[in-house]
Amino acid sequence: MSCIEQLKYKLILERTSFKEAREYVEKNADEVYYVDPGYKIFKEYYIIGVPPVALGVKGRELLFPYVKPCHGTFLMAVESEEEIERLRKSKKSRPSEKKKTSPSPDAAPASFQDMWKR
Amino acid sequence: MTEEKGKALLVMGCPEVPVQTGIVIYLADKLQKAGYQVTVAGTNAAQKLIRVSDPEEHYIKDLADLDSCIADLAEKRRDFDLCFVFMHNDSGMTYGATFSVLSRARLYALVFGKNAEALAETIEYPAEKIVAKAVHNPMPLKNKIDRVIL
């Protein structure tokens, strides 16, 4: 069992596609940050996903996709001010991240192919 | 003795489609005979299927937990020259994208199952696609592999 499953979490979406989970975050989170696969959260979970992976902040909760090989993608919400702060800070050093509320010229690529063109 | 050509990683998806285990063993054997050091990564159930199918470890000597393998790549403790990701669902495609970012390996997407062609169209990352509508009969996928690899 992954460490993620031992946290106190809410399931926002269950057994969905990765694309639908990303779209949900983009439409519903207060803040959206984009990270690459392999970004580490909760000390030992490495994000699985198609880049750019959208992580959301909604109130005090971090929204993130959790992909299981046999069951699809789950969109989880976990209260963690520490992880949210770390995400906001790490955003500065990550070129593929953006805040939904303040788009910049360095906005995240729209697709994986765009990322590879950089 | 064959000269070692490099390291190959075979990433198993959900083992619910029967052809996966047989093709993993077949491809591992083919790569080893060509001189590659082979590691196979998968979920607990996928690993058990391999161990039951190859109890004497004739074909697969190095089995790894999928999450640990991703952690090793993300932390740059380990990498490979070739990476074959088996996929028959959206999760498998998503794992493939993850490996394409974390590893410097040349990536092959082995797409199978009843929706293989539609799934292959969702792959936007750089990978050589090997696509066959194979569920129970491994031969369509085996034949494609033989044409493309080694």
XYZ file of N, CA and C in Angstrom:
804
model
N 0.839 -1.201 0.000
C 0.000 0.000 0.000
C 0.873 1.250 0.000
N 0.509 2.181 -0.849
C 1.273 3.419 -0.925
C 1.039 4.258 0.329
N 2.022 5.108 0.626
C 1.902 6.000 1.780
C 0.688 6.911 1.631
N 0.345 7.237 0.393
C -0.786 8.130 0.132
C -2.072 7.552 0.721
N -2.231 6.249 0.590
C -3.469 5.618 1.041
C -3.574 5.582 2.565
N -2.482 5.893 3.238
C -2.523 5.921 4.698
C -2.816 7.320 5.241
N -2.905 8.301 4.332
C -3.232 9.668 4.770
C -4.742 9.805 4.923
N -5.138 10.891 5.612
C -6.566 11.184 5.690
C -6.919 11.974 4.428
N -7.652 11.346 3.527
C -7.903 11.970 2.234
C -9.383 11.944 1.869
N -9.717 12.812 0.894
C -11.048 12.772 0.285
C -10.860 12.400 -1.179
N -11.773 11.620 -1.706
C -11.710 11.301 -3.130
C -12.653 12.231 -3.883
N -12.091 13.031 -4.760
C -12.900 13.960 -5.551
C -13.415 13.237 -6.803
N -12.536 12.499 -7.465
C -12.908 11.685 -8.625
C -12.324 10.286 -8.429
N -13.051 9.290 -8.900
C -12.567 7.906 -8.767
C -12.541 7.210 -10.109
N -11.534 6.399 -10.326
C -11.434 5.544 -11.526
C -11.732 6.312 -12.798
N -11.123 7.474 -12.936
C -11.338 8.287 -14.117
C -10.080 8.256 -14.984
N -10.064 9.066 -16.039
C -8.854 9.146 -16.858
C -7.964 10.255 -16.295
N -6.689 10.211 -16.667
C -5.779 11.244 -16.183
C -6.198 12.616 -16.709
N -6.653 12.648 -17.950
C -7.054 13.914 -18.577
C -8.233 14.543 -17.825
N -9.202 13.728 -17.461
C -10.364 14.268 -16.745
C -9.967 14.813 -15.372
N -9.032 14.134 -14.725
C -8.570 14.614 -13.415
C -7.875 15.969 -13.565
N -7.056 16.098 -14.596
C -6.369 17.374 -14.831
C -7.383 18.490 -15.106
N -8.380 18.186 -15.933
C -9.381 19.205 -16.276
C -10.184 19.634 -15.045
N -10.454 18.681 -14.171
C -11.196 19.020 -12.953
C -10.385 20.021 -12.106
N -9.101 19.726 -11.951
C -8.244 20.618 -11.159
C -8.210 22.007 -11.797
N -8.034 22.050 -13.103
C -7.937 23.349 -13.790
C -9.229 24.171 -13.656
N -10.358 23.487 -13.630
C -11.631 24.208 -13.555
C -12.049 24.549 -12.128
N -11.639 23.749 -11.169
C -12.224 23.874 -9.826
C -11.283 24.327 -8.712
N -9.979 24.243 -8.923
C -9.066 24.634 -7.839
C -8.940 26.155 -7.766
N -8.647 26.661 -6.573
C -8.419 28.103 -6.402
C -7.101 28.509 -7.062
N -6.108 27.653 -6.919
C -4.800 27.898 -7.536
C -4.386 26.604 -8.247
N -3.739 26.754 -9.389
C -3.261 25.574 -10.129
C -1.769 25.719 -10.385
N -1.027 24.688 -10.068
C 0.411 24.666 -10.330
C 0.722 23.446 -11.177
N 1.672 23.614 -12.082
C 2.030 22.495 -12.951
C 3.406 21.961 -12.575
N 3.483 20.663 -12.429
C 4.753 20.025 -12.071
C 5.024 18.901 -13.075
N 6.244 18.435 -13.049
C 6.599 17.297 -13.896
C 6.333 15.998 -13.137
N 6.134 14.909 -13.870
C 6.043 13.614 -13.180
C 7.315 13.402 -12.351
N 7.161 12.755 -11.219
C 8.313 12.553 -10.341
C 8.395 13.583 -9.225
N 7.554 14.638 -9.298
C 7.514 15.625 -8.201
C 7.074 14.892 -6.926
N 7.801 15.126 -5.846
C 7.559 14.345 -4.623
C 6.633 15.091 -3.667
N 5.611 14.386 -3.187
C 4.736 14.966 -2.160
C 4.629 14.003 -0.977
N 4.320 14.559 0.148
C 4.173 13.785 1.388
C 5.385 12.873 1.631
N 6.547 13.425 1.370
C 7.865 12.839 1.667
C 8.227 11.614 0.828
N 7.274 10.823 0.379
C 7.701 9.621 -0.350
C 6.830 9.212 -1.533
N 5.892 10.056 -1.932
C 5.107 9.695 -3.110
C 5.543 10.548 -4.301
N 5.882 9.875 -5.376
C 6.302 10.554 -6.601
C 5.106 10.595 -7.556
N 4.765 11.792 -7.988
C 3.589 11.973 -8.849
C 3.768 11.213 -10.168
N 2.735 10.462 -10.526
C 2.671 9.780 -11.815
C 1.759 10.618 -12.707
N 2.135 10.837 -13.948
C 1.223 11.595 -14.788
C 1.791 11.980 -16.132
N 0.894 12.505 -16.953
C 1.285 13.039 -18.255
C 1.585 14.519 -18.054
N 2.794 14.953 -18.358
C 3.099 16.371 -18.122
C 2.380 17.299 -19.096
N 2.031 18.492 -18.675
C 2.243 19.038 -17.333
C 1.159 18.528 -16.369
N 1.592 18.092 -15.185
C 0.650 17.548 -14.198
C 0.095 18.712 -13.369
N -1.221 18.854 -13.372
C -1.848 19.956 -12.631
C -2.098 19.553 -11.174
N -1.526 20.322 -10.253
C -1.839 20.165 -8.823
C -2.653 21.393 -8.423
N -3.630 21.207 -7.573
C -4.491 22.320 -7.201
C -4.460 22.609 -5.716
N -4.781 23.852 -5.406
C -4.992 24.236 -4.009
C -6.432 24.721 -3.917
N -7.185 24.117 -3.006
C -8.570 24.546 -2.803
C -8.775 24.671 -1.296
N -8.857 25.905 -0.841
C -8.925 26.126 0.601
C -7.643 25.642 1.261
N -7.775 24.715 2.194
C -6.591 24.182 2.893
C -6.155 22.843 2.314
N -6.770 22.476 1.192
C -6.499 21.142 0.636
C -5.631 21.192 -0.618
N -4.765 20.193 -0.723
C -3.984 19.980 -1.941
C -4.730 18.950 -2.786
N -5.003 19.278 -4.041
C -5.641 18.335 -4.964
C -4.566 17.764 -5.882
N -4.531 16.455 -5.989
C -3.506 15.838 -6.836
C -4.018 14.513 -7.402
N -3.500 14.125 -8.584
C -3.909 12.854 -9.176
C -3.098 11.697 -8.587
N -3.766 10.587 -8.420
C -3.111 9.380 -7.910
C -3.487 8.251 -8.873
N -2.497 7.725 -9.570
C -2.757 6.763 -10.650
C -2.441 5.347 -10.176
N -3.419 4.468 -10.329
C -3.213 3.063 -9.991
C -3.290 2.236 -11.280
N -2.337 1.332 -11.486
C -2.269 0.605 -12.763
C -3.566 -0.110 -13.144
N -4.274 -0.641 -12.184
C -5.464 -1.445 -12.504
C -6.775 -0.694 -12.302
N -6.744 0.466 -11.704
C -7.994 1.122 -11.321
C -8.151 2.540 -11.850
N -7.231 2.991 -12.664
C -7.358 4.324 -13.242
C -6.830 5.422 -12.331
N -7.269 6.637 -12.627
C -6.778 7.804 -11.885
C -7.804 8.230 -10.838
N -7.309 8.552 -9.668
C -8.133 9.093 -8.580
C -7.667 10.527 -8.337
N -8.605 11.421 -8.154
C -8.222 12.773 -7.759
C -8.450 12.882 -6.264
N -7.361 13.126 -5.536
C -7.428 13.113 -4.074
C -7.267 14.524 -3.520
N -7.842 14.739 -2.355
C -7.687 16.009 -1.642
C -7.204 15.701 -0.241
N -6.073 16.322 0.121
C -5.513 16.115 1.460
C -5.201 17.478 2.063
N -5.639 17.691 3.291
C -5.316 18.944 3.978
C -3.850 18.931 4.355
N -3.100 19.895 3.861
C -1.687 19.972 4.223
C -1.141 21.350 3.879
N -1.069 22.197 4.892
C -0.510 23.527 4.653
C 0.957 23.434 4.277
N 1.635 22.452 4.847
C 3.071 22.273 4.575
C 3.305 21.969 3.087
N 2.542 21.030 2.537
C 2.717 20.679 1.119
C 2.312 21.822 0.204
N 1.264 22.548 0.602
C 0.811 23.671 -0.227
C 1.888 24.763 -0.257
N 2.463 25.047 0.906
C 3.520 26.064 0.967
C 4.732 25.636 0.149
N 5.090 24.363 0.257
C 6.241 23.849 -0.493
C 5.984 23.970 -2.000
N 4.756 23.672 -2.399
C 4.396 23.770 -3.821
C 4.480 25.216 -4.288
N 3.959 26.129 -3.485
C 3.987 27.553 -3.876
C 5.430 28.041 -4.005
N 6.291 27.602 -3.082
C 7.695 28.047 -3.125
C 8.437 27.405 -4.293
N 8.218 26.128 -4.498
C 8.978 25.420 -5.549
C 8.563 25.905 -6.933
N 7.387 26.502 -7.007
C 6.877 27.049 -8.265
C 7.876 28.016 -8.886
N 8.569 28.777 -8.045
C 9.502 29.781 -8.548
C 10.619 29.164 -9.382
N 11.017 27.952 -8.992
C 12.157 27.366 -9.685
C 11.735 26.369 -10.755
N 10.431 26.274 -10.991
C 9.974 25.283 -11.967
C 9.365 25.970 -13.184
N 10.012 25.861 -14.320
C 9.521 26.574 -15.503
C 8.167 26.089 -16.010
N 7.763 24.864 -15.667
C 6.520 24.352 -16.241
C 5.341 24.517 -15.288
N 5.391 25.535 -14.439
C 4.285 25.743 -13.510
C 3.674 27.132 -13.699
N 2.412 27.245 -13.400
C 1.779 28.552 -13.462
C 0.691 28.636 -12.398
N 0.338 29.842 -12.049
C -0.764 30.043 -11.131
C -1.952 30.482 -11.972
N -3.075 29.807 -11.776
C -4.225 30.061 -12.644
C -4.649 31.525 -12.593
N -4.507 32.115 -11.426
C -4.999 33.473 -11.251
C -4.079 34.522 -11.849
N -2.850 34.189 -12.195
C -1.956 35.190 -12.772
C -1.112 34.573 -13.874
N -1.702 34.382 -15.032
C -0.945 33.784 -16.122
C 0.246 34.651 -16.518
N 1.360 34.025 -16.825
C 2.565 34.753 -17.187
C 3.045 34.296 -18.561
N 4.018 35.017 -19.125
C 4.549 34.593 -20.425
C 5.193 33.207 -20.350
N 5.577 32.788 -19.142
C 6.213 31.476 -18.990
C 5.185 30.408 -18.652
N 3.961 30.604 -19.095
C 2.897 29.646 -18.771
C 3.283 28.246 -19.211
N 2.680 27.287 -18.527
C 3.018 25.893 -18.795
C 2.661 25.508 -20.228
N 3.392 24.553 -20.777
C 3.062 24.104 -22.119
C 1.690 23.463 -22.163
N 1.015 23.589 -23.300
C -0.337 23.051 -23.419
C -0.329 21.549 -23.571
N 0.753 20.994 -24.060
C 0.798 19.556 -24.260
C 2.214 19.056 -24.035
N 2.318 17.758 -24.003
C 3.628 17.145 -23.812
C 4.552 17.509 -24.971
N 4.002 17.525 -26.187
C 4.829 17.848 -27.353
C 5.398 19.253 -27.220
N 4.582 20.184 -26.690
C 5.070 21.544 -26.502
C 6.255 21.572 -25.552
N 6.163 20.765 -24.495
C 7.239 20.733 -23.505
C 8.538 20.281 -24.158
N 8.439 19.308 -25.052
C 9.640 18.779 -25.694
C 10.222 19.747 -26.713
N 9.382 20.676 -27.165
C 9.878 21.646 -28.140
C 10.757 22.693 -27.467
N 10.626 22.850 -26.116
C 11.361 23.912 -25.427
C 12.855 23.653 -25.408
N 30.344 -15.909 -24.972
C 29.478 -15.077 -24.127
C 29.136 -13.766 -24.845
N 27.848 -13.350 -24.761
C 27.431 -12.127 -25.447
C 27.932 -10.906 -24.686
N 28.414 -9.937 -25.450
C 28.894 -8.710 -24.825
C 27.708 -7.899 -24.299
N 27.843 -7.298 -23.092
C 26.713 -6.550 -22.523
C 26.489 -5.252 -23.291
N 25.270 -5.073 -23.756
C 24.955 -3.891 -24.568
C 24.386 -2.761 -23.748
N 23.837 -3.073 -22.596
C 23.237 -2.029 -21.780
C 22.152 -2.604 -20.875
N 21.383 -1.681 -20.305
C 20.351 -2.100 -19.357
C 18.966 -1.827 -19.942
N 18.094 -2.806 -19.798
C 16.725 -2.652 -20.306
C 15.735 -2.818 -19.164
N 14.720 -1.965 -19.194
C 13.646 -2.034 -18.195
C 12.340 -2.390 -18.889
N 11.651 -3.377 -18.357
C 10.321 -3.736 -18.846
C 9.326 -3.358 -17.751
N 8.409 -2.464 -18.074
C 7.442 -1.984 -17.083
C 6.080 -2.624 -17.365
N 5.632 -3.432 -16.429
C 4.346 -4.112 -16.615
C 3.207 -3.219 -16.140
N 2.101 -3.294 -16.879
C 0.890 -2.617 -16.445
C 0.043 -3.574 -15.623
N -1.223 -3.221 -15.482
C -2.151 -4.098 -14.778
C -2.149 -5.473 -15.468
N -2.028 -6.554 -14.701
C -1.885 -7.872 -15.342
C -3.186 -8.533 -15.766
N -4.277 -7.776 -15.854
C -5.562 -8.426 -16.157
C -5.683 -8.909 -17.601
N -4.868 -8.389 -18.514
C -4.909 -8.871 -19.903
C -3.888 -10.009 -20.036
N -4.335 -11.190 -20.444
C -3.485 -12.385 -20.368
C -2.163 -12.322 -21.129
N -2.117 -11.620 -22.258
C -0.886 -11.683 -23.065
C 0.321 -11.047 -22.370
N 0.097 -10.192 -21.393
C 1.214 -9.424 -20.848
C 2.331 -10.299 -20.280
N 1.987 -11.228 -19.410
C 3.034 -11.999 -18.725
C 3.875 -12.804 -19.728
N 3.200 -13.442 -20.670
C 3.928 -14.232 -21.667
C 4.859 -13.384 -22.509
N 4.370 -12.212 -22.921
C 5.194 -11.342 -23.761
C 6.362 -10.745 -22.962
N 6.142 -10.462 -21.704
C 7.238 -9.940 -20.870
C 8.363 -10.978 -20.798
N 7.989 -12.222 -20.567
C 9.010 -13.275 -20.485
C 9.707 -13.459 -21.836
N 8.924 -13.437 -22.890
C 9.490 -13.587 -24.241
C 10.485 -12.465 -24.542
N 10.066 -11.230 -24.275
C 10.912 -10.077 -24.595
C 12.155 -10.047 -23.698
N 11.988 -10.411 -22.429
C 13.139 -10.446 -21.516
C 14.186 -11.436 -22.039
N 13.727 -12.591 -22.486
C 14.641 -13.607 -23.021
C 15.357 -13.085 -24.269
N 14.584 -12.455 -25.132
C 15.143 -11.916 -26.380
C 16.222 -10.853 -26.091
N 15.924 -9.982 -25.153
C 16.868 -8.911 -24.815
C 18.123 -9.473 -24.147
N 17.924 -10.442 -23.259
C 19.089 -11.041 -22.587
C 20.000 -11.750 -23.584
N 19.395 -12.450 -24.511
C 20.208 -13.133 -25.532
C 20.945 -12.132 -26.421
N 20.385 -10.932 -26.530
C 21.050 -9.885 -27.324
C 22.085 -9.126 -26.497
N 22.211 -9.478 -25.218
C 23.254 -8.865 -24.402
C 22.805 -7.786 -23.443
N 21.507 -7.640 -23.237
C 21.022 -6.621 -22.301
C 20.811 -7.221 -20.906
N 21.087 -6.396 -19.917
C 20.775 -6.754 -18.534
C 19.337 -6.284 -18.289
N 18.452 -7.220 -17.966
C 17.021 -6.901 -17.950
C 16.459 -6.793 -16.526
N 15.704 -5.729 -16.297
C 14.940 -5.563 -15.057
C 13.466 -5.480 -15.437
N 12.631 -6.160 -14.678
C 11.185 -6.109 -14.918
C 10.524 -5.495 -13.684
N 9.716 -4.464 -13.908
C 9.040 -3.795 -12.791
C 7.527 -3.943 -12.928
N 6.855 -4.069 -11.806
C 5.404 -4.186 -11.865
C 4.767 -4.137 -10.495
N 3.458 -4.225 -10.505
C 2.724 -4.277 -9.247
C 2.994 -5.618 -8.570
N 2.527 -5.743 -7.360
C 2.718 -6.978 -6.600
C 2.137 -8.178 -7.357
N 0.918 -8.022 -7.871
C 0.272 -9.137 -8.576
C 1.011 -9.481 -9.864
N 1.441 -8.468 -10.596
C 2.167 -8.714 -11.849
C 3.491 -9.430 -11.565
N 4.161 -9.044 -10.477
C 5.413 -9.717 -10.106
C 5.160 -11.184 -9.751
N 4.068 -11.431 -9.042
C 3.774 -12.815 -8.642
C 3.494 -13.694 -9.865
N 2.814 -13.126 -10.856
C 2.568 -13.886 -12.088
C 3.884 -14.277 -12.760
N 4.831 -13.364 -12.737
C 6.141 -13.668 -13.331
C 6.849 -14.754 -12.523
N 6.820 -14.614 -11.212
C 7.550 -15.581 -10.375
C 6.953 -16.985 -10.505
N 5.633 -17.063 -10.613
C 4.990 -18.366 -10.772
C 5.287 -18.947 -12.159
N 5.379 -18.082 -13.140
C 5.629 -18.532 -14.514
C 7.095 -18.893 -14.744
N 7.987 -18.298 -13.977
C 9.430 -18.491 -14.160
C 10.073 -18.769 -12.795
N 9.686 -19.884 -12.156
C 10.103 -20.115 -10.770
C 11.612 -20.289 -10.585
N 12.289 -20.764 -11.617
C 13.738 -20.974 -11.493
C 14.532 -19.742 -11.950
N 13.816 -18.679 -12.284
C 14.451 -17.425 -12.728
C 15.346 -17.625 -13.951
N 14.885 -18.466 -14.868
C 15.652 -18.677 -16.098
C 15.603 -17.437 -16.979
N 14.459 -16.774 -16.986
C 14.258 -15.663 -17.915
C 14.333 -14.299 -17.234
N 13.815 -14.215 -16.021
C 13.788 -12.917 -15.334
C 14.458 -13.037 -13.973
N 15.617 -12.401 -13.897
C 16.402 -12.491 -12.663
C 16.162 -11.295 -11.746
N 15.877 -10.148 -12.350
C 15.731 -8.932 -11.556
C 14.296 -8.409 -11.641
N 13.541 -8.629 -10.581
C 12.162 -8.127 -10.505
C 12.126 -6.955 -9.536
N 11.440 -5.882 -9.926
C 11.414 -4.693 -9.058
C 9.975 -4.239 -8.831
N 9.765 -3.638 -7.678
C 8.475 -3.031 -7.371
C 8.327 -1.742 -8.197
N 7.158 -1.550 -8.772
C 6.940 -0.414 -9.674
C 7.182 0.934 -8.980
N 6.637 1.098 -7.795
C 6.810 2.370 -7.078
C 8.284 2.618 -6.722
N 8.978 1.556 -6.312
C 10.409 1.709 -5.971
C 11.221 2.069 -7.207
N 10.841 1.487 -8.327
C 11.555 1.770 -9.581
C 11.406 3.245 -9.953
N 10.182 3.765 -9.798
C 9.943 5.183 -10.098
C 10.722 6.072 -9.122
N 10.748 5.684 -7.862
C 11.508 6.460 -6.872
C 12.999 6.480 -7.243
N 13.540 5.340 -7.650
C 14.958 5.273 -8.021
C 15.265 6.157 -9.231
N 14.353 6.155 -10.199
C 14.569 7.005 -11.378
C 14.450 8.482 -11.015
N 13.434 8.812 -10.217
C 13.209 10.220 -9.846
C 14.387 10.771 -9.048
N 14.978 9.917 -8.215
C 16.114 10.347 -7.385
C 17.452 10.121 -8.090
N 17.388 9.683 -9.328
C 18.573 9.439 -10.169
C 19.540 8.431 -9.548
N 18.980 7.449 -8.878
C 19.812 6.373 -8.324
C 20.042 5.278 -9.359
N 19.243 5.300 -10.417
C 19.284 4.220 -11.381
C 18.731 4.720 -12.710
N 19.237 4.172 -13.825
C 18.614 4.480 -15.118
C 18.905 3.341 -16.091
N 18.307 3.432 -17.264
C 18.345 2.338 -18.235
C 18.622 2.901 -19.629
N 18.974 1.987 -20.529
C 19.206 2.382 -21.924
C 17.948 2.200 -22.769
N 17.198 1.154 -22.450
C 15.937 0.890 -23.138
C 14.833 0.742 -22.104
N 13.648 1.231 -22.431
C 12.516 1.089 -21.507
C 11.276 0.689 -22.315
N 10.694 -0.439 -21.955
C 9.500 -0.943 -22.634
C 8.327 -0.854 -21.662
N 7.353 -0.032 -21.984
C 6.201 0.117 -21.085
C 5.003 -0.608 -21.691
N 4.493 -1.578 -20.968
C 3.321 -2.345 -21.410
C 2.058 -1.598 -20.988
N 1.138 -1.413 -21.932
C -0.064 -0.641 -21.568
C -1.293 -1.129 -22.326
N -2.389 -1.218 -21.615
C -3.658 -1.560 -22.257
C -4.789 -0.690 -21.724
N -4.445 0.312 -20.906
C -5.469 1.220 -20.379
C -4.853 2.612 -20.162
N -5.685 3.539 -19.744
C -5.239 4.931 -19.566
C -4.122 5.035 -18.519
N -4.207 4.200 -17.482
C -3.151 4.233 -16.455
C -1.800 3.847 -17.055
N -1.804 2.816 -17.886
C -0.548 2.389 -18.510
C 0.039 3.494 -19.373
N -0.827 4.175 -20.123
C -0.371 5.291 -20.953
C 0.226 6.392 -20.066
N -0.396 6.608 -18.923
C 0.078 7.646 -17.996
C 1.425 7.259 -17.386
N 1.574 6.008 -17.034
C 2.878 5.547 -16.535
C 3.954 5.717 -17.614
N 3.586 5.434 -18.860
C 4.544 5.604 -19.957
C 5.054 7.037 -20.030
N 4.142 7.994 -19.894
C 4.536 9.412 -19.907
C 5.504 9.711 -18.770
N 5.242 9.111 -17.621
C 6.103 9.328 -16.457
C 7.521 8.799 -16.733
N 7.607 7.606 -17.286
C 8.931 7.046 -17.586
C 9.633 7.860 -18.667
N 8.873 8.416 -19.593
C 9.510 9.197 -20.653
C 10.175 10.451 -20.102
N 9.655 10.955 -18.997
C 10.244 12.151 -18.383
C 11.381 11.765 -17.426
N 11.196 10.692 -16.671
C 12.163 10.358 -15.615
C 13.413 9.644 -16.130
N 13.294 8.973 -17.263
C 14.422 8.167 -17.730
C 14.989 8.715 -19.025
N 16.284 8.518 -19.209
C 16.910 8.921 -20.470
C 16.830 7.789 -21.487
N 16.218 6.669 -21.101
C 16.162 5.485 -21.964
C 15.372 5.746 -23.240
N 15.707 5.010 -24.281
C 14.851 5.000 -25.472
C 13.565 4.275 -25.087
N 12.428 4.924 -25.358
C 11.148 4.407 -24.852
C 10.350 3.689 -25.939
N 9.855 2.523 -25.582
C 8.943 1.772 -26.446
C 7.610 1.632 -25.708
N 6.527 1.988 -26.391
C 5.190 1.803 -25.810
C 4.576 0.564 -26.449
N 4.421 -0.492 -25.665
C 3.792 -1.715 -26.165
C 2.318 -1.667 -25.813
N 1.513 -1.385 -26.831
C 0.087 -1.138 -26.610
C -0.698 -2.355 -27.091
N -1.508 -2.924 -26.220
C -2.245 -4.137 -26.562
C -3.633 -4.062 -25.918
N -4.384 -5.167 -26.021
C -5.741 -5.149 -25.478
C -6.746 -4.837 -26.572
N -8.026 -4.898 -26.210
C -9.047 -4.745 -27.252
C -9.164 -3.314 -27.779
N -8.704 -2.332 -27.020
C -8.771 -0.937 -27.487
C -7.385 -0.380 -27.835
N -6.511 -1.251 -28.301
C -5.105 -0.862 -28.498
C -4.938 0.349 -29.410
N -5.646 0.352 -30.519
C -5.419 1.440 -31.482
C -5.881 2.790 -30.935
N -7.038 2.799 -30.284
C -7.535 4.062 -29.706
C -6.600 4.546 -28.597
N -6.117 3.612 -27.799
C -5.205 4.004 -26.717
C -3.899 4.565 -27.290
N -3.399 3.927 -28.336
C -2.133 4.384 -28.935
C -2.240 5.824 -29.427
N -3.419 6.206 -29.867
C -3.605 7.578 -30.362
C -3.506 8.620 -29.248
N -3.670 8.200 -28.013
C -3.578 9.162 -26.904
C -2.132 9.394 -26.456
N -1.205 8.641 -27.010
C 0.208 8.796 -26.604
C 0.805 9.988 -27.345
N 1.140 11.044 -26.593
C 1.689 12.254 -27.211
C 3.185 12.402 -26.956
N 3.732 11.529 -26.126
C 5.144 11.690 -25.764
C 6.032 10.898 -26.725
N 7.306 11.231 -26.764
C 8.203 10.555 -27.693
C 8.386 9.084 -27.313
N 7.875 8.207 -28.147
C 8.012 6.768 -27.884
C 7.793 6.034 -29.193
N 8.490 4.928 -29.338
C 8.202 4.075 -30.487
C 7.021 3.195 -30.115
N 5.940 3.302 -30.878
C 4.721 2.560 -30.533
C 4.709 1.207 -31.226
N 4.443 0.175 -30.440
C 4.249 -1.169 -30.981
C 2.827 -1.549 -30.584
N 1.939 -1.590 -31.566
C 0.509 -1.690 -31.271
C -0.065 -2.961 -31.874
N -0.779 -3.730 -31.051
C -1.440 -4.945 -31.563
C -2.691 -5.198 -30.737
N -3.768 -5.520 -31.448
C -5.022 -5.830 -30.760
C -4.931 -7.270 -30.236
N -4.215 -7.441 -29.150
C -3.981 -8.775 -28.592
C -4.528 -8.831 -27.172
N -5.337 -9.827 -26.901
C -5.882 -10.004 -25.547
C -5.472 -11.380 -25.006
N -5.955 -12.431 -25.668
C -5.609 -13.792 -25.239
C -4.485 -14.392 -26.065
N -4.453 -14.044 -27.335
C -3.453 -14.609 -28.234
C -2.256 -13.663 -28.331
N -1.086 -14.094 -27.862
C 0.068 -13.184 -27.855
C 0.730 -13.000 -29.215
N 0.370 -13.813 -30.210
C 1.126 -13.804 -31.466
C 1.112 -12.457 -32.207
N -0.029 -11.745 -32.273
C 0.032 -10.444 -32.975
C 1.055 -9.492 -32.350
N 1.129 -9.474 -31.024
C 2.090 -8.590 -30.352
C 3.514 -9.133 -30.512
N 3.672 -10.420 -30.389
C 5.005 -11.042 -30.570
C 5.545 -10.747 -31.973
N 4.678 -10.888 -32.971
C 5.121 -10.651 -34.348
C 5.536 -9.200 -34.568
N 4.791 -8.279 -33.956
C 5.164 -6.856 -34.084
C 6.514 -6.602 -33.390
N 6.683 -7.203 -32.237
C 7.952 -7.036 -31.506
C 9.114 -7.571 -32.351
N 8.912 -8.726 -32.942
C 9.981 -9.326 -33.756
C 10.353 -8.444 -34.943
N 9.367 -7.707 -35.448
C 9.647 -6.837 -36.590
C 10.405 -5.570 -36.173
N 10.135 -5.121 -34.968
C 10.666 -3.810 -34.551
C 11.948 -3.912 -33.724
N 12.009 -4.919 -32.866
C 13.096 -4.964 -31.888
C 14.106 -6.052 -32.221
N 15.379 -5.668 -32.251
C 16.533 -6.557 -32.427
C 16.485 -7.362 -33.713
